[in-house]
mmCIF file of C-alpha atoms and ligand atoms in Angstrom:
data_model
loop_
_atom_site.group_PDB
_atom_site.id
_atom_site.type_symbol
_atom_site.label_atom_id
_atom_site.label_comp_id
_atom_site.label_asym_id
_atom_site.label_seq_id
_atom_site.Cartn_x
_atom_site.Cartn_y
_atom_site.Cartn_z
ATOM 1 C CA MET J 1 0.266 -0.221 -0.343
ATOM 2 C CA ARG J 2 1.000 3.291 -0.737
ATOM 3 C CA LYS J 3 1.763 5.561 2.392
ATOM 4 C CA ALA J 4 2.886 9.331 2.803
ATOM 5 C CA PHE J 5 3.572 11.880 5.680
ATOM 6 C CA ILE J 6 4.354 15.418 5.178
ATOM 7 C CA SER J 7 5.891 17.852 7.857
ATOM 8 C CA PRO J 8 7.864 21.466 7.939
ATOM 9 C CA SER J 9 11.498 21.154 7.795
ATOM 10 C CA LYS J 10 11.524 22.704 11.178
ATOM 11 C CA TYR J 11 9.763 23.181 14.269
ATOM 12 C CA VAL J 12 10.901 25.522 16.820
ATOM 13 C CA GLN J 13 9.132 26.454 20.023
ATOM 14 C CA GLY J 14 10.736 28.618 23.083
ATOM 15 C CA LYS J 15 10.599 31.308 25.452
ATOM 16 C CA ASN J 16 11.029 34.971 23.250
ATOM 17 C CA GLU J 17 11.787 32.253 19.999
ATOM 18 C CA ILE J 18 10.719 35.556 17.654
ATOM 19 C CA VAL J 19 14.910 37.079 18.542
ATOM 20 C CA ASN J 20 15.713 34.190 16.696
ATOM 21 C CA LEU J 21 13.368 34.517 13.091
ATOM 22 C CA GLY J 22 16.427 36.446 11.992
ATOM 23 C CA TYR J 23 18.937 33.480 12.091
ATOM 24 C CA PHE J 24 16.483 31.589 9.740
ATOM 25 C CA ILE J 25 15.556 34.208 7.526
ATOM 26 C CA LYS J 26 19.488 34.677 7.051
ATOM 27 C CA THR J 27 19.186 30.584 6.085
ATOM 28 C CA PHE J 28 17.632 31.895 2.806
ATOM 29 C CA GLY J 29 18.975 35.576 2.607
ATOM 30 C CA ASP J 30 19.064 39.161 3.823
ATOM 31 C CA SER J 31 15.280 40.004 3.634
ATOM 32 C CA ALA J 32 12.158 38.397 4.124
ATOM 33 C CA LEU J 33 8.254 39.462 3.102
ATOM 34 C CA LEU J 34 6.387 39.857 6.250
ATOM 35 C CA ILE J 35 2.589 38.979 5.901
ATOM 36 C CA ALA J 36 0.799 39.922 9.453
ATOM 37 C CA HIS J 37 -1.861 41.953 10.060
ATOM 38 C CA LYS J 38 -0.893 45.098 11.896
ATOM 39 C CA ASP J 39 -2.220 44.238 15.063
ATOM 40 C CA ASP J 40 -0.039 41.118 15.776
ATOM 41 C CA VAL J 41 3.152 43.223 14.044
ATOM 42 C CA THR J 42 2.184 45.909 17.190
ATOM 43 C CA ARG J 43 2.831 42.440 19.112
ATOM 44 C CA VAL J 44 6.205 41.503 18.725
ATOM 45 C CA LYS J 45 7.770 44.780 16.912
ATOM 46 C CA GLU J 46 10.398 44.855 20.082
ATOM 47 C CA LYS J 47 11.318 41.424 19.129
ATOM 48 C CA LEU J 48 11.470 41.817 15.287
ATOM 49 C CA GLU J 49 13.624 45.312 15.648
ATOM 50 C CA HIS J 50 15.535 42.893 18.003
ATOM 51 C CA THR J 51 16.170 40.141 15.547
ATOM 52 C CA MET J 52 16.812 42.810 12.525
ATOM 53 C CA VAL J 53 19.973 44.102 14.478
ATOM 54 C CA GLN J 54 21.128 41.076 15.408
ATOM 55 C CA PHE J 55 21.530 39.035 12.072
ATOM 56 C CA GLY J 56 21.508 41.975 10.378
ATOM 57 C CA VAL J 57 18.811 41.668 7.995
ATOM 58 C CA THR J 58 15.455 43.186 7.044
ATOM 59 C CA ILE J 59 11.956 42.484 6.953
ATOM 60 C CA ILE J 60 9.630 44.022 4.658
ATOM 61 C CA GLU J 61 5.900 45.201 6.027
ATOM 62 C CA SER J 62 3.750 44.229 2.779
ATOM 63 C CA GLY J 63 0.192 45.788 4.450
ATOM 64 C CA PHE J 64 -1.518 42.483 4.778
ATOM 65 C CA ASN J 65 -5.057 43.503 4.276
ATOM 66 C CA GLY J 66 -6.825 40.946 6.235
ATOM 67 C CA GLU J 67 -8.123 38.391 3.220
ATOM 68 C CA CYS J 68 -6.622 35.705 1.611
ATOM 69 C CA SER J 69 -7.955 36.040 -1.814
ATOM 70 C CA ARG J 70 -6.377 35.267 -5.288
ATOM 71 C CA SER J 71 -5.669 39.178 -6.095
ATOM 72 C CA GLU J 72 -4.603 40.059 -2.567
ATOM 73 C CA VAL J 73 -2.056 36.828 -3.015
ATOM 74 C CA HIS J 74 -1.113 38.164 -6.519
ATOM 75 C CA ARG J 75 -0.356 41.942 -4.960
ATOM 76 C CA LEU J 76 2.498 40.359 -2.119
ATOM 77 C CA GLN J 77 3.900 38.344 -5.024
ATOM 78 C CA GLN J 78 4.789 40.917 -7.073
ATOM 79 C CA LEU J 79 5.787 42.509 -3.846
ATOM 80 C CA ALA J 80 7.984 39.922 -2.739
ATOM 81 C CA LYS J 81 9.596 40.542 -6.527
ATOM 82 C CA GLU J 82 9.703 44.030 -6.676
ATOM 83 C CA HIS J 83 11.935 43.100 -2.962
ATOM 84 C CA ALA J 84 13.624 40.542 -4.143
ATOM 85 C CA CYS J 85 13.122 38.806 -0.863
ATOM 86 C CA PRO J 86 14.339 35.500 -0.710
ATOM 87 C CA CYS J 87 12.147 34.668 1.470
ATOM 88 C CA ILE J 88 8.417 35.026 3.050
ATOM 89 C CA ILE J 89 7.095 34.845 6.676
ATOM 90 C CA GLY J 90 3.052 34.546 7.481
ATOM 91 C CA LEU J 91 3.089 36.231 11.235
ATOM 92 C CA GLY J 92 -0.666 36.308 13.095
ATOM 93 C CA GLY J 93 -3.796 33.474 12.791
ATOM 94 C CA GLY J 94 -5.647 31.465 10.314
ATOM 95 C CA LYS J 95 -5.702 34.328 7.145
ATOM 96 C CA ALA J 96 -2.365 35.644 7.289
ATOM 97 C CA ILE J 97 -0.874 32.397 7.598
ATOM 98 C CA ASP J 98 -2.586 30.648 4.167
ATOM 99 C CA THR J 99 -1.446 33.887 2.876
ATOM 100 C CA ALA J 100 1.994 33.745 3.114
ATOM 101 C CA LYS J 101 1.684 29.760 2.109
ATOM 102 C CA CYS J 102 0.178 30.688 -1.158
ATOM 103 C CA VAL J 103 2.355 33.535 -2.202
ATOM 104 C CA ALA J 104 5.581 31.236 -1.234
ATOM 105 C CA GLU J 105 3.772 28.368 -3.059
ATOM 106 C CA GLY J 106 5.640 26.109 -1.169
ATOM 107 C CA ASP J 107 9.161 27.599 -1.250
ATOM 108 C CA ALA J 108 10.948 29.440 1.446
ATOM 109 C CA LEU J 109 8.666 29.766 4.284
ATOM 110 C CA ILE J 110 8.408 30.635 7.657
ATOM 111 C CA ILE J 111 5.652 30.190 9.438
ATOM 112 C CA VAL J 112 4.785 32.048 13.200
ATOM 113 C CA PRO J 113 1.344 31.379 14.955
ATOM 114 C CA THR J 114 0.926 33.667 17.312
ATOM 115 C CA ILE J 115 -1.925 32.158 18.724
ATOM 116 C CA ALA J 116 -2.660 28.445 19.112
ATOM 117 C CA ALA J 117 -5.758 28.461 18.011
ATOM 118 C CA THR J 118 -6.046 25.656 15.243
ATOM 119 C CA ASP J 119 -3.107 22.857 13.669
ATOM 120 C CA ALA J 120 -2.924 24.649 10.222
ATOM 121 C CA PRO J 121 0.592 26.449 10.990
ATOM 122 C CA THR J 122 2.609 23.167 9.847
ATOM 123 C CA SER J 123 -0.039 22.188 6.780
ATOM 124 C CA HIS J 124 0.970 22.121 3.139
ATOM 125 C CA SER J 125 -2.422 23.435 1.990
ATOM 126 C CA ALA J 126 -4.447 26.931 2.617
ATOM 127 C CA VAL J 127 -7.861 28.149 2.012
ATOM 128 C CA LEU J 128 -8.093 31.524 -0.480
ATOM 129 C CA TYR J 129 -11.351 33.253 0.173
ATOM 130 C CA SER J 130 -13.008 35.531 -2.134
ATOM 131 C CA GLN J 131 -12.976 39.228 -1.591
ATOM 132 C CA GLU J 132 -15.858 39.427 0.077
ATOM 133 C CA GLY J 133 -14.478 36.782 2.760
ATOM 134 C CA GLU J 134 -16.553 34.034 1.068
ATOM 135 C CA PHE J 135 -14.514 29.920 0.588
ATOM 136 C CA ASP J 136 -13.094 30.501 -2.626
ATOM 137 C CA ASP J 137 -10.929 26.840 -3.324
ATOM 138 C CA TYR J 138 -8.576 24.923 -0.942
ATOM 139 C CA ALA J 139 -4.868 24.909 -2.355
ATOM 140 C CA TYR J 140 -1.992 22.898 -2.063
ATOM 141 C CA PHE J 141 1.733 23.433 -2.213
ATOM 142 C CA LYS J 142 4.489 20.984 -3.108
ATOM 143 C CA GLN J 143 6.376 20.980 0.997
ATOM 144 C CA SER J 144 5.056 21.910 3.848
ATOM 145 C CA PRO J 145 6.551 25.732 5.164
ATOM 146 C CA SER J 146 10.544 25.366 5.471
ATOM 147 C CA VAL J 147 10.651 26.831 9.207
ATOM 148 C CA VAL J 148 7.780 27.041 11.482
ATOM 149 C CA LEU J 149 8.408 29.101 14.670
ATOM 150 C CA VAL J 150 6.702 29.494 17.881
ATOM 151 C CA ASP J 151 7.186 32.006 20.792
ATOM 152 C CA THR J 152 5.595 30.416 23.345
ATOM 153 C CA ASN J 153 5.272 33.989 25.462
ATOM 154 C CA VAL J 154 3.172 35.515 22.065
ATOM 155 C CA ILE J 155 0.688 32.362 23.079
ATOM 156 C CA ALA J 156 0.956 33.019 26.856
ATOM 157 C CA ASN J 157 -0.467 36.460 26.372
ATOM 158 C CA ALA J 158 -2.934 35.733 23.507
ATOM 159 C CA PRO J 159 -6.848 35.139 24.906
ATOM 160 C CA THR J 160 -6.921 31.786 26.429
ATOM 161 C CA ARG J 161 -10.374 31.384 24.395
ATOM 162 C CA PHE J 162 -7.860 30.802 21.443
ATOM 163 C CA LEU J 163 -6.214 28.243 23.266
ATOM 164 C CA VAL J 164 -8.688 26.455 24.327
ATOM 165 C CA ALA J 165 -10.310 26.733 20.796
ATOM 166 C CA GLY J 166 -6.971 25.158 19.953
ATOM 167 C CA MET J 167 -7.261 22.221 22.145
ATOM 168 C CA GLY J 168 -10.680 21.514 20.516
ATOM 169 C CA ASP J 169 -9.496 21.013 17.294
ATOM 170 C CA ALA J 170 -6.507 19.297 18.273
ATOM 171 C CA LEU J 171 -9.300 17.107 20.458
ATOM 172 C CA SER J 172 -10.774 15.564 17.107
ATOM 173 C CA THR J 173 -7.292 14.522 15.628
ATOM 174 C CA TYR J 174 -6.553 11.134 17.449
ATOM 175 C CA PHE J 175 -10.249 10.403 16.518
ATOM 176 C CA GLU J 176 -10.278 11.217 13.318
ATOM 177 C CA ALA J 177 -6.649 9.398 12.505
ATOM 178 C CA ARG J 178 -7.977 6.275 14.033
ATOM 179 C CA ALA J 179 -11.531 6.119 11.968
ATOM 180 C CA THR J 180 -9.174 6.675 9.016
ATOM 181 C CA ALA J 181 -6.299 4.347 9.595
ATOM 182 C CA ASN J 182 -9.460 1.739 10.491
ATOM 183 C CA SER J 183 -11.171 2.416 6.813
ATOM 184 C CA TYR J 184 -7.190 2.857 5.106
ATOM 185 C CA SER J 185 -8.234 6.015 3.326
ATOM 186 C CA HIS J 186 -6.622 8.698 1.904
ATOM 187 C CA VAL J 187 -4.901 10.984 3.805
ATOM 188 C CA ASN J 188 -3.852 15.032 3.140
ATOM 189 C CA ALA J 189 -0.190 14.073 3.043
ATOM 190 C CA GLY J 190 -0.483 11.765 -0.100
ATOM 191 C CA LEU J 191 -1.839 15.478 -1.910
ATOM 192 C CA PRO J 192 -1.183 17.040 -4.290
ATOM 193 C CA CYS J 193 -0.996 13.706 -6.187
ATOM 194 C CA GLY J 194 -0.977 14.259 -10.094
ATOM 195 C CA ALA J 195 1.172 16.838 -10.049
ATOM 196 C CA ASN J 196 2.133 18.286 -13.531
ATOM 197 C CA GLY J 197 -0.701 16.686 -15.389
ATOM 198 C CA GLY J 198 0.178 12.952 -14.312
ATOM 199 C CA VAL J 199 -2.381 10.571 -12.848
ATOM 200 C CA GLY J 200 -1.558 10.525 -8.962
ATOM 201 C CA GLN J 201 -1.602 8.424 -6.760
ATOM 202 C CA PRO J 202 -3.087 8.656 -3.157
ATOM 203 C CA ALA J 203 -1.953 7.454 -0.447
ATOM 204 C CA ILE J 204 -2.993 5.836 3.358
ATOM 205 C CA GLY J 205 -1.355 7.238 6.561
ATOM 206 C CA THR J 206 1.467 5.929 8.126
ATOM 207 C CA LYS J 207 1.956 4.297 11.188
ATOM 208 C CA ALA J 208 3.942 7.430 12.417
ATOM 209 C CA ALA J 209 1.277 9.652 12.166
ATOM 210 C CA LEU J 210 -1.340 7.457 14.163
ATOM 211 C CA ALA J 211 1.167 7.778 16.925
ATOM 212 C CA LEU J 212 1.622 11.342 16.788
ATOM 213 C CA ALA J 213 -2.759 11.465 17.048
ATOM 214 C CA LYS J 214 -2.509 9.210 19.968
ATOM 215 C CA LEU J 215 0.018 11.438 21.507
ATOM 216 C CA CYS J 216 -1.628 14.913 20.671
ATOM 217 C CA TYR J 217 -4.761 13.041 22.840
ATOM 218 C CA GLU J 218 -3.000 11.940 25.742
ATOM 219 C CA THR J 219 -1.373 15.125 26.363
ATOM 220 C CA LEU J 220 -4.713 16.800 25.983
ATOM 221 C CA LEU J 221 -5.617 14.788 28.651
ATOM 222 C CA GLU J 222 -2.336 15.098 30.784
ATOM 223 C CA ASP J 223 -1.643 18.865 30.464
ATOM 224 C CA GLY J 224 -4.955 20.865 29.021
ATOM 225 C CA LEU J 225 -6.449 21.895 32.214
ATOM 226 C CA THR J 226 -3.215 23.197 33.583
ATOM 227 C CA ALA J 227 -2.070 24.700 30.297
ATOM 228 C CA LYS J 228 -5.553 26.518 30.284
ATOM 229 C CA ILE J 229 -4.401 28.229 33.712
ATOM 230 C CA SER J 230 -0.814 29.148 33.015
ATOM 231 C CA CYS J 231 -2.406 31.253 30.119
ATOM 232 C CA ASP J 232 -5.241 32.885 32.101
ATOM 233 C CA SER J 233 -1.739 33.773 34.062
ATOM 234 C CA ASN J 234 -0.278 34.783 30.892
ATOM 235 C CA VAL J 235 3.464 32.585 32.216
ATOM 236 C CA VAL J 236 4.481 30.353 30.287
ATOM 237 C CA THR J 237 4.926 26.432 32.212
ATOM 238 C CA PRO J 238 6.098 22.806 31.128
ATOM 239 C CA ALA J 239 1.913 22.385 30.370
ATOM 240 C CA LEU J 240 1.766 25.281 28.351
ATOM 241 C CA GLU J 241 4.531 24.290 26.095
ATOM 242 C CA ASN J 242 3.379 20.407 26.242
ATOM 243 C CA ILE J 243 -0.234 22.051 25.198
ATOM 244 C CA ILE J 244 1.152 25.034 22.337
ATOM 245 C CA GLU J 245 3.129 21.673 20.885
ATOM 246 C CA THR J 246 0.095 19.332 20.667
ATOM 247 C CA ASN J 247 -2.516 22.483 19.166
ATOM 248 C CA ILE J 248 0.663 23.073 16.746
ATOM 249 C CA LEU J 249 2.373 20.283 15.988
ATOM 250 C CA LEU J 250 0.782 16.852 16.927
ATOM 251 C CA SER J 251 -2.539 17.842 16.125
ATOM 252 C CA GLY J 252 -0.983 19.641 12.667
ATOM 253 C CA LEU J 253 0.871 16.530 11.372
ATOM 254 C CA GLY J 254 -1.623 14.070 13.337
ATOM 255 C CA PHE J 255 -4.538 15.369 10.552
ATOM 256 C CA GLU J 256 -2.590 16.177 7.609
ATOM 257 C CA SER J 257 -0.820 12.352 7.380
ATOM 258 C CA GLY J 258 -3.013 10.813 9.488
ATOM 259 C CA GLY J 259 -6.642 12.073 7.940
ATOM 260 C CA LEU J 260 -9.556 14.066 8.897
ATOM 261 C CA ALA J 261 -13.157 11.610 9.177
ATOM 262 C CA ALA J 262 -16.418 12.570 10.455
ATOM 263 C CA ALA J 263 -15.597 15.178 13.495
ATOM 264 C CA HIS J 264 -14.516 17.793 10.629
ATOM 265 C CA ALA J 265 -16.808 17.115 8.046
ATOM 266 C CA ILE J 266 -20.099 17.332 10.088
ATOM 267 C CA HIS J 267 -18.134 20.739 11.890
ATOM 268 C CA ASN J 268 -17.972 22.293 7.884
ATOM 269 C CA GLY J 269 -22.396 20.637 7.971
ATOM 270 C CA LEU J 270 -22.639 22.910 11.255
ATOM 271 C CA THR J 271 -21.995 26.079 8.772
ATOM 272 C CA ALA J 272 -24.997 25.748 7.866
ATOM 273 C CA LEU J 273 -26.729 27.105 11.384
ATOM 274 C CA GLU J 274 -26.761 30.460 11.680
ATOM 275 C CA GLY J 275 -26.146 30.580 15.453
ATOM 276 C CA THR J 276 -22.618 28.464 15.365
ATOM 277 C CA HIS J 277 -20.865 31.928 12.949
ATOM 278 C CA SER J 278 -19.256 33.517 16.160
ATOM 279 C CA TYR J 279 -18.182 30.531 17.551
ATOM 280 C CA TYR J 280 -14.510 29.268 16.661
ATOM 281 C CA HIS J 281 -13.503 26.233 14.509
ATOM 282 C CA GLY J 282 -11.996 24.647 17.306
ATOM 283 C CA GLU J 283 -14.634 24.958 19.616
ATOM 284 C CA LYS J 284 -17.154 23.612 17.768
ATOM 285 C CA VAL J 285 -14.554 20.500 16.496
ATOM 286 C CA ALA J 286 -14.776 19.212 19.985
ATOM 287 C CA PHE J 287 -19.005 18.743 19.901
ATOM 288 C CA THR J 288 -18.934 17.227 16.293
ATOM 289 C CA THR J 289 -15.846 15.177 17.887
ATOM 290 C CA LEU J 290 -18.547 13.818 20.530
ATOM 291 C CA VAL J 291 -20.839 13.270 18.060
ATOM 292 C CA GLN J 292 -18.275 11.761 16.336
ATOM 293 C CA LEU J 293 -17.555 9.206 19.087
ATOM 294 C CA VAL J 294 -21.961 8.643 19.242
ATOM 295 C CA LEU J 295 -21.667 8.087 15.045
ATOM 296 C CA GLU J 296 -19.278 4.909 15.531
ATOM 297 C CA ASN J 297 -20.763 3.681 19.090
ATOM 298 C CA ALA J 298 -17.781 4.333 21.227
ATOM 299 C CA SER J 299 -17.261 2.886 24.588
ATOM 300 C CA THR J 300 -18.773 4.894 27.673
ATOM 301 C CA ASP J 301 -16.110 5.492 29.025
ATOM 302 C CA GLU J 302 -13.744 6.665 26.341
ATOM 303 C CA ILE J 303 -16.859 8.887 25.714
ATOM 304 C CA ASN J 304 -17.137 10.186 29.396
ATOM 305 C CA GLU J 305 -13.484 10.627 29.238
ATOM 306 C CA VAL J 306 -13.538 13.608 26.257
ATOM 307 C CA LEU J 307 -16.717 14.714 27.978
ATOM 308 C CA SER J 308 -14.899 15.590 31.262
ATOM 309 C CA PHE J 309 -11.618 16.844 29.683
ATOM 310 C CA CYS J 310 -13.941 19.104 27.393
ATOM 311 C CA VAL J 311 -16.243 20.056 30.628
ATOM 312 C CA SER J 312 -12.369 20.812 32.553
ATOM 313 C CA VAL J 313 -10.879 23.352 29.736
ATOM 314 C CA GLY J 314 -14.788 25.106 29.053
ATOM 315 C CA LEU J 315 -15.077 23.101 26.013
ATOM 316 C CA PRO J 316 -18.614 23.255 24.215
ATOM 317 C CA VAL J 317 -20.452 20.047 24.462
ATOM 318 C CA CYS J 318 -23.982 19.990 23.580
ATOM 319 C CA LEU J 319 -25.510 21.902 20.811
ATOM 320 C CA SER J 320 -26.637 25.423 22.654
ATOM 321 C CA ASP J 321 -22.840 25.301 23.547
ATOM 322 C CA ILE J 322 -21.665 26.710 20.077
ATOM 323 C CA GLY J 323 -24.981 28.951 19.712
ATOM 324 C CA VAL J 324 -28.040 26.454 19.056
ATOM 325 C CA THR J 325 -30.706 26.522 20.702
ATOM 326 C CA ASN J 326 -34.367 25.050 19.106
ATOM 327 C CA VAL J 327 -32.668 23.849 16.479
ATOM 328 C CA THR J 328 -35.591 21.516 13.813
ATOM 329 C CA ARG J 329 -34.952 18.181 12.446
ATOM 330 C CA LEU J 330 -35.479 19.488 8.894
ATOM 331 C CA GLU J 331 -32.367 22.067 9.602
ATOM 332 C CA LEU J 332 -30.240 19.133 11.236
ATOM 333 C CA LEU J 333 -30.803 17.225 8.294
ATOM 334 C CA ASN J 334 -29.569 20.162 6.040
ATOM 335 C CA VAL J 335 -26.111 20.060 8.319
ATOM 336 C CA ALA J 336 -25.952 16.358 7.684
ATOM 337 C CA GLN J 337 -26.228 17.109 3.645
ATOM 338 C CA LYS J 338 -23.444 19.319 3.814
ATOM 339 C CA ALA J 339 -21.628 16.910 5.705
ATOM 340 C CA CYS J 340 -22.035 13.964 3.553
ATOM 341 C CA ILE J 341 -21.200 15.537 0.461
ATOM 342 C CA LEU J 342 -19.113 13.042 -1.840
ATOM 343 C CA GLU J 343 -15.975 14.833 -1.019
ATOM 344 C CA GLU J 344 -16.637 15.767 2.584
ATOM 345 C CA SER J 345 -13.989 13.366 5.120
ATOM 346 C CA ILE J 346 -16.888 11.709 6.931
ATOM 347 C CA HIS J 347 -16.139 8.813 4.378
ATOM 348 C CA SER J 348 -13.181 8.435 5.767
ATOM 349 C CA MET J 349 -15.233 6.669 8.542
ATOM 350 C CA PRO J 350 -14.747 2.365 8.416
ATOM 351 C CA PHE J 351 -18.379 1.921 7.510
ATOM 352 C CA PRO J 352 -21.140 4.181 4.993
ATOM 353 C CA VAL J 353 -22.351 6.885 6.689
ATOM 354 C CA SER J 354 -25.758 8.454 5.525
ATOM 355 C CA GLU J 355 -27.173 11.811 6.420
ATOM 356 C CA GLU J 356 -30.043 9.867 8.734
ATOM 357 C CA ASP J 357 -27.132 8.250 10.910
ATOM 358 C CA VAL J 358 -25.391 12.667 11.407
ATOM 359 C CA VAL J 359 -28.628 13.986 12.328
ATOM 360 C CA ALA J 360 -29.474 10.975 14.848
ATOM 361 C CA ALA J 361 -25.911 11.200 16.219
ATOM 362 C CA ILE J 362 -25.984 14.901 16.466
ATOM 363 C CA MET J 363 -29.501 15.094 18.763
ATOM 364 C CA VAL J 364 -27.531 11.554 21.236
ATOM 365 C CA ALA J 365 -24.885 13.828 21.556
ATOM 366 C CA ASP J 366 -26.126 17.020 22.465
ATOM 367 C CA LEU J 367 -28.543 14.781 25.119
ATOM 368 C CA ILE J 368 -25.233 13.182 26.832
ATOM 369 C CA GLY J 369 -23.900 16.381 26.826
ATOM 370 C CA GLN J 370 -26.618 17.969 28.378
ATOM 371 C CA GLU J 371 -27.159 14.916 30.551
ATOM 372 C CA PHE J 372 -22.956 15.314 31.529
ATOM 373 C CA LYS J 373 -23.099 18.992 32.550
ATOM 374 C CA LYS J 374 -26.604 18.624 34.707
ATOM 375 C CA LYS J 375 -24.501 15.753 36.623
ATOM 376 C CA GLY J 376 -21.559 18.216 37.270
ATOM 377 C CA GLU J 377 -23.306 20.887 38.617
HETATM 378 ZN ZN1 ZN Y 401 -9.499 21.318 11.835
#
């Protein structure tokens, strides 16, 4: 069987790590184009100035407009050309990172996440939006970022809600990788296949990816709560360091090389419900992880373990926790229809899943979550 595994060339995290950014720029040349929201630049301005002086490099600001759209990517690529920048830096949250990936097209790219809210920083894919902010397309590049550099002080000083959302995204990783392995389904690490017009062969995941996904889940249970408290206090502790690694590296490698399944597909379906729009990706994924566990009839012990974890760190366990109240069966069917379209990762489950199955699992997961919360009160 053909297998694939993909990862960044280097991952480094530490206190005040941004002061070492110049060292990594220097491995490509003397300058870099910085793609970042201006508020994020302000947060790390002193460290950027420090690293420029220490390593004798220039970081060129690009005035990023905030949207990962084709026109913005084109503008930034022109800017990089004009300044003859040998490398691109994506600093900030999802949009800046995705835009930097599109501008760099798989070459000479340094990613500096300023929050640990999702597992996107390490991946070789990005999501393009229209200028109006609507979904456009997925893009896959030949390589993952060259360097992922994480400054733990910056993460500790970001709002805790981001870190907790990142734990929600990381929570699904093991269960989705397990389902994908059990069904021998294909993983994103095998993409793009058929580059240069050839007919590509898709690939399944490796034992390595499944082991990382398992460690991702175990570390959440072990260090999640202490990390949350550390972040509330804006201090770096070993537990917070472990969770930053979990949210960004373990979950990132786990999802790309281990595979996605029902949890992310149902998450995508939930976008049909207006109420969910003010909740973060990882918050919704925490709930849809429970839905996947109900769908696959996981053991009560496992479901309770996940519920206890979610409640302990404040992750959603029922629909009302993600802004959905008084939902009708028809609305849930609409969610299920979106989750079950042909391209969705729900078909990586090791059994056929129908729209009715998804509706039933959402309803039951919601009730189990509500009950669990009541018991704890
Ligand atoms: Zn995710």
